[in-house]
């Protein structure tokens, strides 16, 4: 009959070439499986042609692969609806079929557009569900209460938001409780279950309503089966199975076995099961796809519900629940950014400063938690750095102002994953602490004393500067202004005399010594400075002997027995130092019989002695008087004045007189009682 229809179409249509594509055809949604959608013919004389359905948009199984027949030297291609076709214009109203024709080396492609038209009188209910006998469902009386028994598959059921209701009576005592069906078409076991309802058949009339004035009826018959007398059961089996993620597709996971006659196995859930399959006869569960957890993290845990039943009595069945755990295979160590950290920080970096945040990931398990550990190499056990989670921070004050304190911190960040075997990555860390010139040099004001007769290059002393930066006291010294007769050594701070001093001209000098540090900062041009005042006191040195005026005196005195006579007063001074007035006087020669003495600068003749020593005639004394400076200055220089005294004895009734030969004047002598 189908062949006659094809011939009729061929007679009605002219022979079309494939280059005439695309075709546009309209079809009613009421058309069912086997409906011929399009027929066409073409010539291919020297080869065996092929006609293929390349793809359908949107994807569906409603269309059969095109058939190709030969009739009177002409090839006829036909496109028909498949047995699963359920056209619904409200769900999909347009399909595009891509066809490919091959004749030897000649290949052509073209589309076939199928427009689905609504049919108001078309009933969506079809198949055995819509037949008078209805769809028969067999279920054991031990089925779980509330379990899903059946899913009603109708085109447009969800898109059109159809209402599904059981309209047949469900009242006790025949019914154990009401069956129910939801909007997804799931028929559910009564909440009381079906225990004790074996051999009973429940007829459920279902009304499906698609909007206004469009509905259809169907019948479901639920046949309750008794528990089979021959028990079927699974052998003892571990419910938790662990496999590695590198198990290839087709690899064996586990084999389940059940007691029974000619047992068959199937996976009840999940459906579909994309990762596992079970051998229908041997019960071997195998993988069907790669289990890489990095690409498919949902494969880590799969709960399988496996059913075993006898082939000839499928109602004699038993179920087993298995949990398949996929364990990651640790093949790659963590990868980190940065892979190495080399940084330089000044010693003044505050505590808590973030040096870097490390970002690491495990290629085997992206997003997994990694463990970070800080390990010091040099100096060992350093507390200057710390690692908080993934953040490297300064943990303690960095100080370069002690010997060996400013150094490189060599460490590593050890990153560990949690896989088996344990994989680690080591991130080298080098933190170089650079010195900072923090403190200004300083010195204590000092006082030096120097003799005025000191010669050039005489060392007065040293200016001692202090600087707490390391290297300590790395200072250069300079004199800022001031007199030029002094110098300070640039490195040692020693103060030297360059010229000559004169106490009489200047007794005090003040030097402003400038201190500049160096070599204490990462930047060699960064210096700090300080200063202090050095006081230099010039000590007086007695460099001029006294001079007496006159240097020689010749005197004549008349001495009374029993009286002391003031002979003369020695007048001396230092012309270069008129302020020097303190002198010491002593008779160093010519004072025979100790007749003369000095009272300060006054020469006195003592004539209180009686007896044979009293001179009765004229007598001359040549006295040498030493005059020395008596002040604090050293050395004590002296000069000698000469006094020639002519002594003439005189009676008591005669007044004593003297004659001063050096000046020509003769002042009266005063007699001392």
XYZ file of C-alpha atoms in Angstrom:
673
model
C 0.000 0.000 0.000
C 2.879 2.355 0.899
C 4.501 1.550 -2.449
C 1.332 2.558 -4.308
C 1.332 5.879 -2.443
C 4.941 6.471 -3.430
C 4.147 5.680 -7.088
C 1.251 8.066 -7.027
C 3.436 10.827 -5.684
C 6.012 10.123 -8.363
C 3.373 10.403 -11.098
C 2.075 13.650 -9.639
C 5.462 15.321 -9.215
C 8.108 16.036 -11.734
C 11.469 14.560 -11.017
C 13.294 17.039 -8.754
C 16.987 17.571 -8.453
C 18.602 17.857 -5.050
C 19.812 21.315 -5.886
C 16.167 22.423 -5.735
C 16.336 22.224 -1.924
C 15.180 23.516 0.532
C 11.757 21.951 0.730
C 9.042 23.291 2.986
C 6.322 20.911 4.076
C 3.438 21.220 6.518
C 2.276 18.351 8.677
C -0.523 18.106 11.231
C 0.330 17.272 14.816
C -2.207 14.467 14.558
C 0.055 12.499 12.208
C 1.495 9.413 13.860
C 4.348 6.960 13.350
C 4.968 5.828 9.742
C 3.558 8.965 8.147
C 5.374 9.801 4.863
C 6.571 13.401 5.062
C 8.388 13.761 1.697
C 9.377 11.651 -1.316
C 11.720 12.628 -4.110
C 13.645 10.947 -6.948
C 16.991 11.398 -8.630
C 19.300 9.661 -11.117
C 22.560 7.911 -10.283
C 23.498 5.524 -13.105
C 27.083 4.455 -12.490
C 27.218 4.181 -8.661
C 25.262 2.911 -5.700
C 23.810 6.131 -4.144
C 23.203 6.824 -0.440
C 20.837 9.173 1.329
C 21.542 10.202 4.935
C 19.800 12.203 7.615
C 22.774 14.232 8.926
C 21.064 15.943 11.867
C 17.769 17.358 13.103
C 17.219 20.698 14.782
C 16.005 20.679 17.472
C 17.372 17.200 18.197
C 14.669 14.502 18.278
C 14.059 10.852 17.394
C 10.726 11.572 15.686
C 12.184 11.013 12.173
C 13.384 7.756 10.623
C 16.567 7.598 8.532
C 15.520 8.168 4.875
C 14.743 5.013 2.875
C 16.087 4.592 -0.662
C 14.462 2.316 -3.301
C 14.934 1.863 -7.056
C 12.020 1.854 -9.433
C 12.394 1.709 -13.225
C 15.977 3.018 -13.112
C 15.092 5.908 -10.827
C 16.017 6.110 -7.138
C 13.228 7.182 -4.787
C 13.994 8.613 -1.288
C 11.361 8.785 1.443
C 11.320 10.544 4.869
C 8.840 9.166 7.444
C 7.902 9.610 11.117
C 9.433 7.102 13.558
C 7.619 4.930 16.060
C 8.455 7.421 18.854
C 6.964 10.385 17.021
C 4.571 12.459 19.127
C 4.100 15.742 17.305
C 2.879 18.664 19.370
C 2.675 22.085 17.751
C 2.577 23.827 21.136
C 5.856 22.218 22.136
C 7.770 22.379 18.827
C 6.229 23.714 15.639
C 9.267 23.598 13.372
C 11.948 20.984 12.598
C 14.886 21.313 10.237
C 16.274 18.090 8.727
C 19.684 18.191 6.995
C 19.887 15.560 4.181
C 23.010 14.369 2.375
C 22.935 12.659 -1.039
C 26.033 10.780 -2.257
C 26.523 9.397 -5.789
C 30.084 8.193 -6.192
C 32.332 11.228 -5.592
C 29.425 13.618 -5.988
C 28.046 14.817 -2.588
C 25.225 17.283 -2.104
C 23.430 18.481 1.026
C 20.176 20.304 1.594
C 17.604 21.089 4.309
C 14.059 19.876 4.691
C 11.872 22.175 6.815
C 8.904 20.556 8.554
C 6.234 22.871 9.973
C 3.935 21.275 12.566
C 0.391 22.664 12.491
C -2.033 22.508 15.355
C -5.028 20.199 15.068
C -7.795 21.322 17.459
C -9.487 17.968 17.189
C -6.359 15.955 17.876
C -6.173 14.002 21.107
C -2.762 14.015 22.834
C -3.470 10.628 24.386
C -2.069 7.858 22.278
C -0.712 4.330 22.382
C -1.915 1.643 24.783
C -2.746 4.330 27.344
C -5.504 5.633 25.040
C -6.685 2.165 23.951
C -9.759 0.569 25.561
C -7.587 -2.095 27.197
C -5.334 0.534 28.700
C -1.696 0.350 29.843
C -0.976 -2.587 32.191
C 1.480 -2.057 35.074
C 2.757 -5.012 37.106
C 4.084 -4.412 40.597
C 4.969 -6.578 43.604
C 2.844 -6.205 46.679
C 6.002 -5.371 48.613
C 6.529 -2.164 46.643
C 7.539 0.811 48.799
C 4.604 3.035 49.802
C 4.635 6.282 47.828
C 7.040 4.881 45.213
C 6.708 5.906 41.558
C 5.017 3.160 39.529
C 4.686 4.712 36.123
C 5.433 7.896 34.183
C 2.836 9.091 31.675
C 4.653 10.344 28.589
C 2.502 12.658 26.486
C 3.699 15.351 24.061
C 3.475 18.859 25.490
C 2.649 17.635 28.964
C 4.972 20.024 30.771
C 4.959 22.851 28.231
C 1.180 23.150 28.219
C 0.952 22.689 32.002
C -1.646 19.983 31.605
C -3.825 18.919 34.512
C -3.884 15.162 35.181
C -6.511 13.594 37.400
C -7.741 10.095 38.270
C -11.489 10.228 37.685
C -12.377 6.618 38.448
C -13.679 5.690 41.907
C -11.017 4.758 44.507
C -13.047 3.997 47.568
C -12.421 1.158 50.072
C -12.810 -1.679 50.592
C -11.469 -2.581 47.162
C -8.786 0.075 47.101
C -6.144 -0.013 49.841
C -5.944 3.745 49.563
C -5.985 6.320 46.804
C -3.444 6.168 43.992
C -2.240 9.614 42.935
C -0.752 11.176 39.820
C 1.016 14.541 39.676
C 1.446 17.143 36.950
C 4.632 15.418 35.743
C 2.662 12.268 34.962
C 4.098 10.243 37.885
C 1.711 7.563 39.176
C 2.480 6.959 42.887
C 1.796 3.955 45.135
C -0.793 4.619 47.878
C 0.742 5.778 51.154
C -0.553 2.565 52.845
C 1.323 0.437 50.280
C -0.050 -2.645 48.470
C 0.690 -5.305 51.058
C -2.062 -7.951 50.957
C -3.396 -6.777 47.570
C -1.747 -9.570 45.554
C -3.589 -10.752 42.391
C -5.760 -7.628 42.372
C -6.009 -5.301 39.383
C -6.784 -1.615 39.921
C -8.279 0.220 36.950
C -7.507 3.906 36.930
C -9.169 6.183 34.391
C -6.989 9.239 33.769
C -8.248 12.583 32.471
C -5.628 14.815 30.855
C -6.749 18.410 30.276
C -4.817 20.781 27.979
C -6.328 24.201 28.511
C -9.920 24.962 27.508
C -11.980 22.424 25.534
C -9.020 20.122 24.939
C -8.610 16.906 26.855
C -8.232 13.173 26.475
C -8.873 10.017 28.457
C -6.632 7.071 29.103
C -6.613 3.896 31.174
C -3.954 2.501 33.527
C -4.308 -0.955 35.053
C -2.176 -1.762 38.089
C -1.723 -5.506 38.580
C -0.376 -6.453 42.020
C 1.857 -9.540 42.008
C 2.531 -11.758 45.029
C 6.026 -12.164 46.444
C 7.513 -15.191 44.625
C 7.888 -18.367 46.587
C 11.433 -18.942 45.359
C 13.514 -16.412 47.253
C 16.102 -14.437 45.337
C 18.722 -12.604 47.361
C 22.057 -10.963 46.952
C 25.149 -12.597 48.348
C 26.955 -10.716 51.077
C 28.313 -7.609 49.471
C 30.076 -4.485 50.761
C 27.805 -1.502 50.325
C 30.675 1.005 49.947
C 33.140 0.606 47.104
C 36.103 2.897 46.551
C 37.830 3.157 43.189
C 40.507 5.431 41.770
C 39.668 8.162 39.312
C 42.168 6.834 36.769
C 40.098 3.680 36.198
C 39.514 3.761 32.429
C 36.081 3.401 30.787
C 35.132 -0.280 30.801
C 37.151 -0.928 33.937
C 35.673 -3.290 36.489
C 34.270 -1.668 39.621
C 32.685 -4.620 41.424
C 30.679 -7.753 40.690
C 27.374 -8.323 42.461
C 25.825 -11.785 42.681
C 22.379 -12.966 43.659
C 20.957 -16.402 44.464
C 18.259 -17.492 42.044
C 17.590 -19.202 38.734
C 18.874 -17.529 35.585
C 19.340 -14.161 37.307
C 19.475 -10.910 35.391
C 20.756 -7.562 36.666
C 19.924 -3.938 35.965
C 20.542 -0.512 37.464
C 17.352 1.102 38.713
C 18.841 4.433 39.689
C 20.176 6.795 38.716
C 18.469 6.723 35.341
C 20.145 7.460 33.084
C 23.394 6.324 34.638
C 26.184 8.128 32.733
C 29.165 6.726 34.642
C 28.394 3.043 35.287
C 26.769 0.049 33.649
C 26.073 -3.491 34.820
C 26.438 -6.719 32.910
C 22.922 -8.068 32.496
C 24.031 -11.671 32.951
C 27.199 -11.502 35.085
C 26.404 -8.556 37.404
C 29.768 -6.873 36.761
C 29.546 -3.125 37.261
C 31.906 -1.235 34.959
C 32.728 2.378 34.259
C 31.322 3.870 31.081
C 33.083 7.258 31.089
C 36.265 8.872 32.445
C 36.072 9.627 36.157
C 38.391 12.656 36.222
C 37.212 14.558 39.293
C 38.769 17.784 38.060
C 36.403 17.786 35.069
C 33.499 15.981 36.721
C 33.446 16.686 40.491
C 29.968 15.123 40.701
C 31.537 11.725 40.028
C 33.056 11.644 43.514
C 30.072 9.784 45.008
C 27.450 7.790 43.132
C 24.654 5.848 44.830
C 23.500 2.893 42.738
C 20.297 0.924 43.211
C 20.769 -2.447 41.553
C 17.976 -4.910 40.860
C 18.379 -8.662 40.385
C 15.507 -10.767 39.023
C 14.909 -14.176 37.452
C 14.684 -14.031 33.714
C 11.536 -16.128 33.435
C 9.875 -14.530 36.458
C 10.790 -10.852 36.415
C 8.583 -10.155 39.438
C 10.893 -12.338 41.516
C 13.429 -9.620 42.226
C 15.550 -8.053 44.944
C 17.314 -4.708 45.214
C 20.737 -3.699 46.489
C 22.054 -0.251 47.226
C 25.727 0.469 46.570
C 27.773 3.617 47.099
C 30.692 4.074 44.707
C 33.317 6.514 45.967
C 35.827 7.796 43.463
C 39.110 8.750 45.079
C 41.319 11.229 43.360
C 44.712 10.072 42.194
C 47.376 12.507 43.279
C 49.523 12.898 40.214
C 50.488 16.559 40.250
C 51.949 18.727 43.024
C 50.311 22.074 43.744
C 51.151 24.913 41.389
C 51.871 28.314 42.921
C 52.103 31.927 41.881
C 54.616 33.298 42.363
C 56.842 30.250 41.958
C 59.665 32.143 43.706
C 59.727 35.254 45.869
C 62.763 37.529 45.990
C 62.120 40.869 47.653
C 63.972 43.651 49.408
C 62.617 45.600 52.377
C 64.114 48.303 54.613
C 64.764 47.587 58.270
C 62.087 50.142 59.205
C 59.302 48.059 57.634
C 56.427 47.988 60.183
C 55.285 44.751 61.794
C 52.300 43.342 59.916
C 53.418 44.561 56.484
C 52.286 42.102 53.796
C 55.176 40.947 51.632
C 53.193 38.676 49.315
C 50.074 36.565 49.031
C 50.666 33.144 47.522
C 48.055 31.644 45.219
C 48.309 27.892 44.818
C 46.017 25.323 43.250
C 45.992 21.548 43.027
C 45.640 20.420 39.386
C 44.273 17.097 40.636
C 41.563 18.730 42.736
C 40.836 22.378 41.899
C 39.330 24.275 44.785
C 40.663 21.889 47.407
C 42.162 23.282 50.618
C 45.960 23.284 50.721
C 48.278 23.450 53.723
C 50.948 26.173 53.799
C 54.020 25.923 56.022
C 56.872 28.411 56.457
C 60.323 26.898 56.845
C 63.431 28.979 57.622
C 66.854 28.056 56.278
C 68.984 31.007 57.376
C 68.994 32.272 59.962
C 67.357 29.173 61.458
C 64.414 29.724 63.755
C 63.969 33.347 62.728
C 60.844 35.068 64.022
C 61.097 38.055 61.702
C 58.596 36.623 59.200
C 55.362 34.717 59.626
C 52.834 33.055 57.350
C 49.156 33.631 58.033
C 47.173 31.314 55.799
C 48.650 32.273 52.411
C 49.952 35.707 53.391
C 53.637 36.304 54.201
C 54.025 39.166 56.695
C 56.692 40.925 58.730
C 56.373 39.450 62.227
C 58.943 41.348 64.286
C 60.895 44.575 64.220
C 63.731 44.349 61.735
C 66.914 45.866 63.161
C 70.226 46.268 61.374
C 71.894 48.186 64.217
C 73.691 45.226 65.758
C 76.536 43.146 64.403
C 75.168 40.400 62.183
C 71.556 41.565 62.641
C 70.987 42.790 59.081
C 70.978 39.786 56.825
C 69.090 37.865 54.196
C 66.178 35.747 55.344
C 66.225 32.559 53.296
C 63.099 30.461 53.712
C 60.614 28.431 51.731
C 56.871 28.009 51.654
C 55.981 24.330 51.695
C 52.580 23.729 50.092
C 50.974 20.332 50.739
C 47.863 18.864 49.200
C 45.664 16.328 50.933
C 45.928 13.579 48.332
C 47.485 10.162 48.404
C 50.374 9.996 47.997
C 51.060 13.389 49.515
C 52.421 15.848 46.957
C 54.254 19.024 47.907
C 55.579 22.152 46.239
C 58.332 24.306 47.688
C 58.328 28.034 46.927
C 61.768 29.567 47.623
C 61.654 32.857 49.521
C 64.534 35.321 49.837
C 63.872 38.505 51.830
C 66.793 40.931 51.920
C 66.671 43.464 54.767
C 68.441 46.693 53.857
C 69.869 49.148 56.418
C 68.290 52.556 56.981
C 70.195 55.519 58.414
C 67.870 56.218 61.335
C 69.999 58.045 63.902
C 72.039 61.237 63.720
C 75.583 61.158 65.089
C 76.270 63.067 68.306
C 79.170 63.969 70.541
C 79.528 65.363 74.050
C 80.933 68.898 74.413
C 84.486 68.647 75.645
C 87.205 70.934 77.024
C 90.887 70.669 76.115
C 93.838 72.476 77.708
C 97.072 73.260 75.870
C 100.211 75.130 76.803
C 100.803 78.271 74.876
C 104.273 77.058 73.948
C 102.940 73.883 72.306
C 104.331 73.356 68.829
C 102.485 72.643 65.558
C 100.867 69.175 65.172
C 100.496 68.864 68.941
C 97.608 66.483 69.785
C 95.052 68.121 72.056
C 92.706 65.140 72.293
C 89.957 63.373 70.330
C 86.358 64.181 69.632
C 84.404 60.988 70.359
C 81.316 60.757 68.190
C 78.548 58.220 68.721
C 76.113 56.785 66.164
C 73.712 53.914 66.951
C 73.374 52.901 63.297
C 75.445 49.926 62.187
C 78.365 49.967 61.606
C 78.508 51.911 64.843
C 80.271 55.264 65.000
C 81.072 55.256 61.300
C 81.633 59.014 61.379
C 83.657 61.679 59.625
C 84.690 64.849 61.498
C 84.956 68.388 60.182
C 85.470 71.826 61.755
C 82.633 74.144 60.779
C 84.089 77.677 60.682
C 86.164 78.910 63.619
C 89.914 79.463 63.862
C 92.213 77.852 61.378
C 95.050 77.085 63.772
C 93.300 73.854 64.776
C 92.364 70.804 62.672
C 90.377 67.639 63.284
C 91.267 64.342 61.693
C 88.437 63.331 59.343
C 88.371 59.695 60.455
C 89.751 59.557 64.012
C 88.411 62.866 65.365
C 91.819 63.816 66.774
C 92.263 67.555 67.282
C 95.715 68.930 66.389
C 97.360 72.335 66.692
C 98.446 73.767 63.358
C 99.924 77.148 64.401
C 101.312 78.900 67.436
C 99.487 80.137 70.529
C 99.968 83.208 72.639
C 98.263 83.323 75.992
C 98.651 87.049 76.115
C 96.696 87.426 72.835
C 93.910 84.817 73.271
C 93.258 82.431 76.110
C 90.107 80.603 74.868
C 88.978 79.030 71.599
C 85.669 77.387 70.677
C 85.436 74.926 67.786
C 82.168 73.704 66.238
C 82.881 70.130 65.172
C 80.532 68.736 62.504
C 79.913 64.959 62.498
C 78.658 63.247 59.310
C 77.905 59.506 59.212
C 78.352 57.328 56.145
C 77.950 53.737 54.973
C 74.846 53.116 57.115
C 72.090 53.208 54.501
C 71.167 51.309 51.367
C 71.412 54.652 49.595
C 75.097 55.676 49.818
C 74.139 59.340 49.396
C 71.898 59.357 52.466
C 73.777 60.882 55.414
C 72.866 62.319 58.791
C 74.842 64.913 60.693
C 75.303 66.325 64.181
C 77.638 68.721 65.934
C 79.122 69.671 69.261
C 81.295 72.471 70.633
C 84.858 71.878 71.727
C 86.419 74.438 74.129
C 90.211 74.905 74.069
C 91.842 76.741 76.972
C 95.361 78.086 76.454
C 97.577 77.625 79.504
C 99.905 80.479 80.275
C 103.577 79.649 79.997
C 106.086 81.917 81.733
C 108.274 82.869 78.845
C 109.619 86.285 80.063
C 111.917 86.762 83.077
C 111.307 89.714 85.416
C 113.360 92.873 84.943
C 114.451 95.073 87.816
C 114.939 98.813 87.622
C 117.507 99.600 88.296
C 119.317 96.293 87.915
C 122.215 97.579 90.126
C 122.101 99.742 93.228
C 124.922 101.095 95.351
C 123.913 102.376 98.768
C 125.610 103.774 101.861
C 123.937 103.387 105.178
C 124.694 104.494 108.707
C 123.701 101.851 111.151
C 122.973 102.334 114.810
C 123.659 99.511 117.122
C 120.516 97.715 118.125
C 118.426 99.039 115.254
C 117.232 97.563 111.902
C 117.549 99.788 108.892
C 115.409 99.588 105.673
C 118.031 99.679 102.990
C 116.063 99.778 99.707
C 113.079 98.337 97.852
C 113.735 96.220 94.795
C 111.399 97.288 91.955
C 110.821 94.529 89.334
C 108.171 93.700 86.661
C 107.689 91.868 83.355
C 107.377 94.452 80.607
C 105.658 91.983 78.237
C 103.180 90.951 80.893
C 102.453 94.032 82.978
C 99.590 92.226 84.670
C 102.014 89.838 86.310
C 102.672 91.333 89.774
C 103.480 88.345 91.970
C 107.207 87.826 92.568
C 109.355 86.031 95.099
C 112.548 87.598 96.481
C 115.539 85.881 98.025
C 119.173 86.846 98.893
C 121.370 84.364 97.093
C 124.804 85.918 97.650
C 126.903 88.403 99.682
C 124.890 88.187 102.895
C 127.752 87.292 105.166
C 126.898 87.118 108.843
C 123.219 87.211 107.698
C 123.036 90.895 108.434
C 120.463 91.470 105.680
C 116.968 90.080 105.131
C 114.089 90.687 102.755
C 110.610 91.661 103.753
C 108.881 91.178 100.407
C 110.739 93.473 98.009
C 112.298 95.519 100.835
C 115.933 94.905 101.828
C 116.471 95.373 105.570
C 119.750 95.607 107.510
C 119.512 94.016 110.956
C 121.839 95.754 113.532
C 120.511 94.267 116.704
C 123.492 92.069 117.401
C 125.914 93.054 120.193
C 129.412 91.985 120.841
C 132.528 91.658 118.865
C 130.625 91.245 115.603
C 129.636 94.850 115.541
C 131.732 96.501 112.874
C 133.717 99.451 114.030
C 134.845 100.576 110.601
C 133.408 101.166 107.128
C 132.291 97.891 105.498
C 130.810 97.033 102.017
C 128.336 94.226 101.261
C 127.788 93.024 97.630
C 124.279 91.447 97.802
C 122.768 89.329 95.040
C 118.957 89.333 95.180
C 117.111 86.696 93.074
C 113.701 87.880 91.811
C 111.393 85.107 90.415
C 107.743 85.157 89.242
C 105.535 83.504 91.826
C 102.307 82.982 89.872
C 100.728 79.730 88.616
C 102.545 79.886 85.308
C 105.423 77.577 84.785
C 108.333 77.531 84.496
C 109.243 80.157 87.111
C 111.739 82.473 85.470
C 113.995 84.712 87.533
C 116.517 87.514 87.356
C 119.245 88.725 89.782
C 119.467 92.290 91.034
C 122.744 93.503 92.582
C 122.699 95.798 95.611
C 126.063 97.135 96.895
C 125.699 98.393 100.495
C 128.417 100.510 102.191
C 127.896 100.180 105.939
C 129.203 102.975 108.244
C 128.825 102.327 111.975
C 127.161 105.198 113.806
C 126.537 106.254 117.318
C 123.099 106.472 118.818
C 123.070 110.217 118.761
C 123.566 110.283 115.069
C 120.646 109.867 112.684
C 121.166 107.103 110.171
C 121.204 108.103 106.514
C 121.899 106.435 103.147
C 123.364 107.432 99.901
C 121.854 106.046 96.635
C 124.597 106.059 94.040
C 122.533 104.734 91.170
C 120.132 107.627 90.961
C 122.034 110.440 92.568
C 119.290 111.068 95.110
C 119.510 110.010 98.689
C 116.266 109.507 100.512
C 116.389 109.327 104.277
C 116.474 105.964 105.925
C 113.889 105.082 108.446
C 115.238 103.420 111.569
C 113.424 100.357 112.661
C 113.186 99.864 116.455
